């Protein structure tokens, strides 16, 4: 099927820019933290746009939004597509928003062309993909897919002590529908790559075959606060020195895995954080990722003991809490094939790849067949206000999404 059914690249870009006005930062990025007043404005604009296309918007108990376009056979399970409208505190215009707005453009194009699909189509905005406010990424899709319990998610607190439940109510984002999987045919998510590979290879489309394995920890090192001027070396139990050793070990553990290794300490709190006190407590995050589950499991088996030994040498104590462990999540071969075929038919240079980042599609894939489409971003930069893509890249990814959705929604059951 060579297509002359084209999405409107300019309309897609204009809507992306209109969404980016909500929470716009002076440096050209976006700060649209989940379940804040700014998020409420983003959700309201999304709802308006969906309703203008005749979609019915349904909201579940964790604030996930599903905008439905009926199919010829309303009894068929819907084909889902979407991403997230929340952002990091210093996020870019495209991380998440691209997948939601591209889905909207798919709907607008179907409406313009008067195309009725066999299966219904639902456009999804998942709540709190980023995890930066409440500390749990992929929260909405995690609750939907049953990875997280709703009650536990609702009890998570931000740094001001506000719970997810309170935040949902504060902006009216709590919907009446249960937050759990409903029968759905498939899920497609378009997203910027957030890495440098497509750009470096001059490819337009990443055909995402799965997502890498991850293990995340919270670490607390306890030493002893003491006077910086009067405490001699033998008497020091410096929690920050111990943390430095662990951080170096995280880096070494990653580098031992070559180009596929990932290991990061991205968050650190020093107590009492006073220049003339030997730090008595340090809290920090640790995460490892790898395309292969076995490598991640090998790290998870050895790292806690190795880190504890390093900390013990400094006279401090390590408390390491594993937050979660996700195996490599393969995407559905038939959905992946639809993406690959669409890219080839359209003449876009494409390559298969494993997602380096976590995405809502990873949790959706636990329940329903899923696939992702990646598009390039400048210098591979993301979670940064300077995150940048070209309009033709957005257009190409959206056209691939359009064709994959159309093929899936019209396939013989
Ligand atoms: Zn994202």
GROMACS .gro file of C-alpha atoms and ligand atoms in nm:
model
  414
    1UNK     CA    1   0.000   0.000   0.000
    2UNK     CA    2   0.182   0.306  -0.126
    3UNK     CA    3   0.009   0.592   0.039
    4UNK     CA    4  -0.097   0.933  -0.074
    5UNK     CA    5  -0.266   0.982   0.260
    6UNK     CA    6  -0.033   1.232   0.422
    7UNK     CA    7  -0.039   1.378   0.768
    8UNK     CA    8  -0.002   1.758   0.787
    9UNK     CA    9   0.353   1.832   0.904
   10UNK     CA   10   0.288   2.201   0.956
   11UNK     CA   11  -0.022   2.145   1.165
   12UNK     CA   12   0.172   1.889   1.373
   13UNK     CA   13   0.454   2.138   1.430
   14UNK     CA   14   0.218   2.425   1.514
   15UNK     CA   15   0.042   2.213   1.776
   16UNK     CA   16   0.376   2.101   1.922
   17UNK     CA   17   0.474   2.466   1.960
   18UNK     CA   18   0.133   2.554   2.107
   19UNK     CA   19   0.172   2.279   2.368
   20UNK     CA   20   0.528   2.399   2.441
   21UNK     CA   21   0.390   2.741   2.540
   22UNK     CA   22   0.241   2.574   2.847
   23UNK     CA   23   0.521   2.570   3.102
   24UNK     CA   24   0.765   2.739   2.862
   25UNK     CA   25   1.099   2.829   3.024
   26UNK     CA   26   1.317   3.131   2.939
   27UNK     CA   27   1.583   2.903   2.790
   28UNK     CA   28   1.342   2.759   2.533
   29UNK     CA   29   1.249   2.445   2.721
   30UNK     CA   30   0.947   2.328   2.914
   31UNK     CA   31   0.874   2.277   3.282
   32UNK     CA   32   0.548   2.086   3.298
   33UNK     CA   33   0.583   1.877   3.610
   34UNK     CA   34   0.322   1.611   3.658
   35UNK     CA   35  -0.004   1.702   3.836
   36UNK     CA   36   0.084   2.069   3.876
   37UNK     CA   37  -0.120   2.370   3.764
   38UNK     CA   38   0.087   2.377   3.444
   39UNK     CA   39   0.009   2.011   3.381
   40UNK     CA   40  -0.359   2.094   3.431
   41UNK     CA   41  -0.333   2.356   3.155
   42UNK     CA   42  -0.164   2.104   2.925
   43UNK     CA   43  -0.435   1.849   2.994
   44UNK     CA   44  -0.705   2.109   2.931
   45UNK     CA   45  -0.557   2.206   2.593
   46UNK     CA   46  -0.521   1.838   2.501
   47UNK     CA   47  -0.887   1.779   2.597
   48UNK     CA   48  -1.005   2.077   2.390
   49UNK     CA   49  -0.813   1.955   2.086
   50UNK     CA   50  -0.950   1.604   2.124
   51UNK     CA   51  -1.308   1.721   2.167
   52UNK     CA   52  -1.274   1.944   1.861
   53UNK     CA   53  -1.203   1.621   1.669
   54UNK     CA   54  -1.513   1.454   1.810
   55UNK     CA   55  -1.320   1.227   2.047
   56UNK     CA   56  -1.463   1.119   2.382
   57UNK     CA   57  -1.208   1.170   2.659
   58UNK     CA   58  -1.207   0.922   2.946
   59UNK     CA   59  -0.989   0.969   3.255
   60UNK     CA   60  -0.892   0.695   3.499
   61UNK     CA   61  -0.818   0.703   3.871
   62UNK     CA   62  -0.448   0.785   3.827
   63UNK     CA   63  -0.523   1.059   3.573
   64UNK     CA   64  -0.438   0.867   3.255
   65UNK     CA   65  -0.639   1.016   2.967
   66UNK     CA   66  -0.785   0.810   2.681
   67UNK     CA   67  -0.942   0.994   2.385
   68UNK     CA   68  -1.150   0.757   2.173
   69UNK     CA   69  -1.234   0.764   1.805
   70UNK     CA   70  -1.495   0.502   1.726
   71UNK     CA   71  -1.435   0.233   1.468
   72UNK     CA   72  -1.675   0.060   1.230
   73UNK     CA   73  -1.689  -0.225   1.480
   74UNK     CA   74  -1.717  -0.071   1.828
   75UNK     CA   75  -1.693  -0.418   1.983
   76UNK     CA   76  -1.334  -0.453   1.867
   77UNK     CA   77  -1.069  -0.364   2.122
   78UNK     CA   78  -0.914  -0.024   2.045
   79UNK     CA   79  -0.569   0.037   1.904
   80UNK     CA   80  -0.389   0.269   2.145
   81UNK     CA   81  -0.126   0.530   2.068
   82UNK     CA   82   0.023   0.811   2.273
   83UNK     CA   83   0.291   0.913   2.521
   84UNK     CA   84   0.307   1.171   2.802
   85UNK     CA   85   0.261   1.547   2.841
   86UNK     CA   86   0.456   1.585   3.166
   87UNK     CA   87   0.821   1.697   3.155
   88UNK     CA   88   1.138   1.713   3.360
   89UNK     CA   89   1.198   2.038   3.559
   90UNK     CA   90   1.433   2.156   3.285
   91UNK     CA   91   1.283   1.950   3.004
   92UNK     CA   92   1.251   2.003   2.632
   93UNK     CA   93   0.954   2.062   2.405
   94UNK     CA   94   0.946   1.714   2.251
   95UNK     CA   95   1.009   1.444   2.513
   96UNK     CA   96   0.662   1.293   2.549
   97UNK     CA   97   0.465   1.574   2.388
   98UNK     CA   98   0.573   1.459   2.042
   99UNK     CA   99   0.407   1.120   2.082
  100UNK     CA  100   0.082   1.269   2.211
  101UNK     CA  101   0.060   1.546   1.952
  102UNK     CA  102   0.162   1.309   1.671
  103UNK     CA  103  -0.125   1.084   1.779
  104UNK     CA  104  -0.357   1.384   1.763
  105UNK     CA  105  -0.231   1.458   1.411
  106UNK     CA  106  -0.306   1.098   1.312
  107UNK     CA  107  -0.666   1.149   1.432
  108UNK     CA  108  -0.697   1.484   1.255
  109UNK     CA  109  -0.572   1.327   0.931
  110UNK     CA  110  -0.815   1.035   0.959
  111UNK     CA  111  -1.097   1.284   1.013
  112UNK     CA  112  -0.990   1.509   0.725
  113UNK     CA  113  -0.971   1.215   0.488
  114UNK     CA  114  -1.299   1.069   0.614
  115UNK     CA  115  -1.133   0.737   0.695
  116UNK     CA  116  -1.328   0.501   0.914
  117UNK     CA  117  -1.113   0.230   1.070
  118UNK     CA  118  -1.243  -0.113   1.164
  119UNK     CA  119  -1.118  -0.099   1.523
  120UNK     CA  120  -1.160   0.208   1.745
  121UNK     CA  121  -0.849   0.416   1.810
  122UNK     CA  122  -0.761   0.569   2.146
  123UNK     CA  123  -0.506   0.844   2.203
  124UNK     CA  124  -0.341   0.821   2.546
  125UNK     CA  125  -0.175   1.077   2.773
  126UNK     CA  126  -0.014   0.879   3.055
  127UNK     CA  127   0.025   1.049   3.396
  128UNK     CA  128   0.373   1.112   3.539
  129UNK     CA  129   0.602   0.937   3.296
  130UNK     CA  130   0.904   1.134   3.414
  131UNK     CA  131   0.904   1.047   3.783
  132UNK     CA  132   1.087   1.365   3.873
  133UNK     CA  133   0.825   1.497   4.115
  134UNK     CA  134   0.723   1.183   4.305
  135UNK     CA  135   1.028   0.970   4.238
  136UNK     CA  136   0.859   0.694   4.041
  137UNK     CA  137   0.888   0.713   3.664
  138UNK     CA  138   0.623   0.551   3.442
  139UNK     CA  139   0.370   0.589   3.722
  140UNK     CA  140   0.048   0.615   3.518
  141UNK     CA  141   0.131   0.335   3.278
  142UNK     CA  142   0.272   0.137   3.571
  143UNK     CA  143  -0.057   0.155   3.759
  144UNK     CA  144  -0.256   0.086   3.442
  145UNK     CA  145  -0.052  -0.224   3.367
  146UNK     CA  146  -0.061  -0.348   3.727
  147UNK     CA  147   0.311  -0.302   3.797
  148UNK     CA  148   0.229  -0.052   4.075
  149UNK     CA  149  -0.069  -0.062   4.309
  150UNK     CA  150  -0.292   0.242   4.284
  151UNK     CA  151  -0.297   0.295   4.662
  152UNK     CA  152   0.082   0.290   4.683
  153UNK     CA  153   0.117   0.531   4.392
  154UNK     CA  154  -0.139   0.767   4.548
  155UNK     CA  155   0.060   0.774   4.872
  156UNK     CA  156   0.390   0.879   4.710
  157UNK     CA  157   0.498   1.227   4.821
  158UNK     CA  158   0.687   1.506   4.650
  159UNK     CA  159   0.958   1.705   4.832
  160UNK     CA  160   0.691   1.937   4.976
  161UNK     CA  161   0.504   1.643   5.127
  162UNK     CA  162   0.215   1.656   4.878
  163UNK     CA  163   0.087   1.309   4.787
  164UNK     CA  164  -0.003   1.194   4.438
  165UNK     CA  165  -0.363   1.158   4.555
  166UNK     CA  166  -0.373   1.517   4.680
  167UNK     CA  167  -0.209   1.642   4.362
  168UNK     CA  168  -0.461   1.454   4.146
  169UNK     CA  169  -0.748   1.618   4.333
  170UNK     CA  170  -0.585   1.961   4.341
  171UNK     CA  171  -0.593   1.987   3.963
  172UNK     CA  172  -0.904   1.775   3.907
  173UNK     CA  173  -0.710   1.504   3.726
  174UNK     CA  174  -0.859   1.206   3.909
  175UNK     CA  175  -1.106   1.038   3.676
  176UNK     CA  176  -1.394   0.799   3.751
  177UNK     CA  177  -1.263   0.506   3.545
  178UNK     CA  178  -1.063   0.227   3.708
  179UNK     CA  179  -0.688   0.246   3.650
  180UNK     CA  180  -0.633  -0.104   3.518
  181UNK     CA  181  -0.585  -0.272   3.183
  182UNK     CA  182  -0.890  -0.293   2.960
  183UNK     CA  183  -0.905  -0.503   2.645
  184UNK     CA  184  -0.691  -0.323   2.388
  185UNK     CA  185  -0.550  -0.448   2.062
  186UNK     CA  186  -0.207  -0.283   2.066
  187UNK     CA  187  -0.012   0.025   2.172
  188UNK     CA  188   0.214   0.238   1.952
  189UNK     CA  189   0.434   0.517   2.089
  190UNK     CA  190   0.638   0.764   1.890
  191UNK     CA  191   0.919   0.935   2.081
  192UNK     CA  192   1.244   1.119   2.021
  193UNK     CA  193   1.539   0.884   2.053
  194UNK     CA  194   1.696   1.085   2.340
  195UNK     CA  195   2.028   0.945   2.223
  196UNK     CA  196   2.278   1.012   1.944
  197UNK     CA  197   2.255   0.703   1.722
  198UNK     CA  198   1.999   0.799   1.455
  199UNK     CA  199   2.155   1.141   1.401
  200UNK     CA  200   2.507   0.999   1.381
  201UNK     CA  201   2.402   0.740   1.124
  202UNK     CA  202   2.184   0.973   0.920
  203UNK     CA  203   1.873   0.763   0.986
  204UNK     CA  204   1.524   0.909   1.009
  205UNK     CA  205   1.337   0.630   1.189
  206UNK     CA  206   1.433   0.402   1.476
  207UNK     CA  207   1.235   0.077   1.473
  208UNK     CA  208   1.237  -0.004   1.842
  209UNK     CA  209   1.249  -0.377   1.908
  210UNK     CA  210   1.249  -0.354   2.288
  211UNK     CA  211   1.377  -0.171   2.593
  212UNK     CA  212   1.680  -0.242   2.806
  213UNK     CA  213   1.685  -0.406   3.146
  214UNK     CA  214   1.716  -0.177   3.451
  215UNK     CA  215   1.781  -0.195   3.824
  216UNK     CA  216   1.737   0.112   4.047
  217UNK     CA  217   1.846   0.167   4.410
  218UNK     CA  218   1.821   0.422   4.689
  219UNK     CA  219   2.143   0.440   4.890
  220UNK     CA  220   2.194   0.587   5.238
  221UNK     CA  221   2.543   0.601   5.385
  222UNK     CA  222   2.569   0.673   5.755
  223UNK     CA  223   2.892   0.798   5.912
  224UNK     CA  224   2.927   1.058   6.184
  225UNK     CA  225   2.896   1.436   6.181
  226UNK     CA  226   3.204   1.591   6.339
  227UNK     CA  227   3.405   1.913   6.341
  228UNK     CA  228   3.602   1.964   6.018
  229UNK     CA  229   3.887   2.134   6.202
  230UNK     CA  230   3.930   1.910   6.502
  231UNK     CA  231   3.861   1.557   6.374
  232UNK     CA  232   4.187   1.378   6.282
  233UNK     CA  233   4.193   1.117   5.998
  234UNK     CA  234   4.168   0.817   6.229
  235UNK     CA  235   3.849   0.951   6.387
  236UNK     CA  236   3.663   1.041   6.072
  237UNK     CA  237   3.362   0.854   5.945
  238UNK     CA  238   3.299   1.067   5.640
  239UNK     CA  239   2.984   0.956   5.457
  240UNK     CA  240   3.064   1.167   5.152
  241UNK     CA  241   3.405   1.005   5.105
  242UNK     CA  242   3.231   0.667   5.125
  243UNK     CA  243   2.972   0.783   4.869
  244UNK     CA  244   3.250   0.898   4.637
  245UNK     CA  245   3.396   0.546   4.641
  246UNK     CA  246   3.058   0.394   4.557
  247UNK     CA  247   2.998   0.644   4.278
  248UNK     CA  248   3.337   0.562   4.126
  249UNK     CA  249   3.249   0.195   4.151
  250UNK     CA  250   2.917   0.253   3.971
  251UNK     CA  251   3.110   0.415   3.690
  252UNK     CA  252   3.366   0.132   3.676
  253UNK     CA  253   3.092  -0.133   3.679
  254UNK     CA  254   2.930   0.043   3.382
  255UNK     CA  255   3.253   0.088   3.185
  256UNK     CA  256   3.342  -0.280   3.231
  257UNK     CA  257   3.038  -0.353   3.008
  258UNK     CA  258   3.171  -0.154   2.713
  259UNK     CA  259   2.948   0.059   2.491
  260UNK     CA  260   2.627  -0.110   2.615
  261UNK     CA  261   2.699  -0.033   2.981
  262UNK     CA  262   2.496   0.230   3.168
  263UNK     CA  263   2.538   0.326   3.533
  264UNK     CA  264   2.444   0.655   3.695
  265UNK     CA  265   2.429   0.835   4.028
  266UNK     CA  266   2.218   1.137   3.940
  267UNK     CA  267   2.088   1.255   4.275
  268UNK     CA  268   2.279   1.316   4.597
  269UNK     CA  269   2.196   1.481   4.928
  270UNK     CA  270   2.473   1.561   5.177
  271UNK     CA  271   2.387   1.609   5.545
  272UNK     CA  272   2.427   1.840   5.721
  273UNK     CA  273   2.578   2.002   5.408
  274UNK     CA  274   2.787   2.249   5.601
  275UNK     CA  275   3.140   2.336   5.492
  276UNK     CA  276   3.295   2.289   5.834
  277UNK     CA  277   3.124   1.964   5.929
  278UNK     CA  278   3.245   1.617   5.822
  279UNK     CA  279   2.933   1.481   5.647
  280UNK     CA  280   2.754   1.227   5.864
  281UNK     CA  281   2.496   1.113   5.611
  282UNK     CA  282   2.467   1.098   5.234
  283UNK     CA  283   2.162   0.985   5.039
  284UNK     CA  284   2.185   0.912   4.668
  285UNK     CA  285   2.035   0.727   4.377
  286UNK     CA  286   2.199   0.445   4.180
  287UNK     CA  287   2.077   0.292   3.856
  288UNK     CA  288   2.216   0.045   3.605
  289UNK     CA  289   2.082  -0.043   3.260
  290UNK     CA  290   2.180  -0.293   2.993
  291UNK     CA  291   2.015  -0.430   2.677
  292UNK     CA  292   2.056  -0.784   2.811
  293UNK     CA  293   1.871  -0.902   3.121
  294UNK     CA  294   2.160  -1.138   3.218
  295UNK     CA  295   2.408  -0.849   3.241
  296UNK     CA  296   2.170  -0.644   3.456
  297UNK     CA  297   2.113  -0.949   3.680
  298UNK     CA  298   2.488  -1.000   3.712
  299UNK     CA  299   2.526  -0.641   3.831
  300UNK     CA  300   2.232  -0.673   4.069
  301UNK     CA  301   2.392  -0.987   4.214
  302UNK     CA  302   2.734  -0.833   4.282
  303UNK     CA  303   2.694  -0.458   4.324
  304UNK     CA  304   2.527  -0.443   4.669
  305UNK     CA  305   2.804  -0.646   4.835
  306UNK     CA  306   3.084  -0.466   4.654
  307UNK     CA  307   2.941  -0.128   4.751
  308UNK     CA  308   2.892  -0.233   5.114
  309UNK     CA  309   3.256  -0.346   5.132
  310UNK     CA  310   3.383  -0.015   4.994
  311UNK     CA  311   3.173   0.177   5.245
  312UNK     CA  312   3.283  -0.044   5.537
  313UNK     CA  313   3.647   0.045   5.465
  314UNK     CA  314   3.565   0.406   5.554
  315UNK     CA  315   3.401   0.314   5.885
  316UNK     CA  316   3.057   0.402   5.752
  317UNK     CA  317   2.749   0.190   5.692
  318UNK     CA  318   2.554   0.144   5.369
  319UNK     CA  319   2.183   0.086   5.344
  320UNK     CA  320   2.089  -0.003   4.987
  321UNK     CA  321   1.723  -0.039   4.890
  322UNK     CA  322   1.634  -0.187   4.554
  323UNK     CA  323   1.345   0.016   4.408
  324UNK     CA  324   1.277  -0.201   4.107
  325UNK     CA  325   1.425  -0.439   3.858
  326UNK     CA  326   1.288  -0.458   3.504
  327UNK     CA  327   1.407  -0.725   3.261
  328UNK     CA  328   1.467  -0.647   2.895
  329UNK     CA  329   1.120  -0.592   2.751
  330UNK     CA  330   1.084  -0.710   2.394
  331UNK     CA  331   0.817  -0.540   2.184
  332UNK     CA  332   0.562  -0.733   1.980
  333UNK     CA  333   0.714  -0.862   1.654
  334UNK     CA  334   0.397  -0.802   1.450
  335UNK     CA  335   0.366  -0.441   1.573
  336UNK     CA  336   0.738  -0.381   1.523
  337UNK     CA  337   0.702  -0.516   1.169
  338UNK     CA  338   0.426  -0.264   1.093
  339UNK     CA  339   0.663   0.017   1.191
  340UNK     CA  340   0.951  -0.131   0.990
  341UNK     CA  341   0.733  -0.182   0.682
  342UNK     CA  342   0.585   0.167   0.699
  343UNK     CA  343   0.930   0.326   0.719
  344UNK     CA  344   1.052   0.119   0.423
  345UNK     CA  345   0.742   0.195   0.212
  346UNK     CA  346   0.785   0.565   0.277
  347UNK     CA  347   1.152   0.551   0.181
  348UNK     CA  348   1.288   0.662   0.518
  349UNK     CA  349   1.630   0.539   0.625
  350UNK     CA  350   1.565   0.328   0.932
  351UNK     CA  351   1.734   0.092   1.170
  352UNK     CA  352   1.631  -0.146   1.445
  353UNK     CA  353   1.732  -0.039   1.794
  354UNK     CA  354   1.681  -0.110   2.164
  355UNK     CA  355   1.545   0.180   2.368
  356UNK     CA  356   1.795   0.320   2.614
  357UNK     CA  357   1.528   0.501   2.814
  358UNK     CA  358   1.224   0.366   2.995
  359UNK     CA  359   0.894   0.447   2.825
  360UNK     CA  360   0.525   0.396   2.894
  361UNK     CA  361   0.533   0.146   2.606
  362UNK     CA  362   0.753  -0.080   2.821
  363UNK     CA  363   0.477  -0.121   3.080
  364UNK     CA  364   0.200  -0.128   2.820
  365UNK     CA  365   0.393  -0.414   2.654
  366UNK     CA  366   0.340  -0.626   2.964
  367UNK     CA  367  -0.032  -0.630   2.888
  368UNK     CA  368  -0.079  -0.576   2.515
  369UNK     CA  369   0.128  -0.596   2.197
  370UNK     CA  370   0.335  -0.277   2.172
  371UNK     CA  371   0.594  -0.106   1.956
  372UNK     CA  372   0.776   0.226   1.940
  373UNK     CA  373   0.894   0.464   1.670
  374UNK     CA  374   1.204   0.673   1.739
  375UNK     CA  375   1.300   0.992   1.559
  376UNK     CA  376   1.634   1.177   1.582
  377UNK     CA  377   1.709   1.464   1.819
  378UNK     CA  378   1.994   1.710   1.788
  379UNK     CA  379   2.318   1.588   1.950
  380UNK     CA  380   2.115   1.315   2.119
  381UNK     CA  381   2.026   1.569   2.384
  382UNK     CA  382   1.715   1.524   2.599
  383UNK     CA  383   1.598   1.601   2.953
  384UNK     CA  384   1.746   1.938   2.863
  385UNK     CA  385   1.588   2.270   2.768
  386UNK     CA  386   1.798   2.275   2.450
  387UNK     CA  387   1.637   1.951   2.326
  388UNK     CA  388   1.577   2.010   1.955
  389UNK     CA  389   1.434   1.831   1.651
  390UNK     CA  390   1.355   1.928   1.290
  391UNK     CA  391   0.996   1.962   1.166
  392UNK     CA  392   1.065   1.704   0.892
  393UNK     CA  393   1.175   1.453   1.158
  394UNK     CA  394   0.849   1.500   1.347
  395UNK     CA  395   0.657   1.468   1.020
  396UNK     CA  396   0.838   1.147   0.917
  397UNK     CA  397   0.776   0.977   1.251
  398UNK     CA  398   0.412   1.086   1.251
  399UNK     CA  399   0.360   0.951   0.897
  400UNK     CA  400   0.504   0.616   1.008
  401UNK     CA  401   0.275   0.623   1.314
  402UNK     CA  402  -0.024   0.700   1.090
  403UNK     CA  403   0.043   0.404   0.864
  404UNK     CA  404   0.114   0.161   1.147
  405UNK     CA  405  -0.206   0.262   1.327
  406UNK     CA  406  -0.415   0.241   1.011
  407UNK     CA  407  -0.277  -0.103   0.925
  408UNK     CA  408  -0.332  -0.235   1.276
  409UNK     CA  409  -0.682  -0.090   1.312
  410UNK     CA  410  -0.790  -0.234   0.977
  411UNK     CA  411  -0.633  -0.576   1.003
  412UNK     CA  412  -0.851  -0.884   0.993
  413UNK     CA  413  -0.908  -1.000   1.348
  414LIG    ZN1  414   0.947   1.068   2.742
   0.00000   0.00000   0.00000
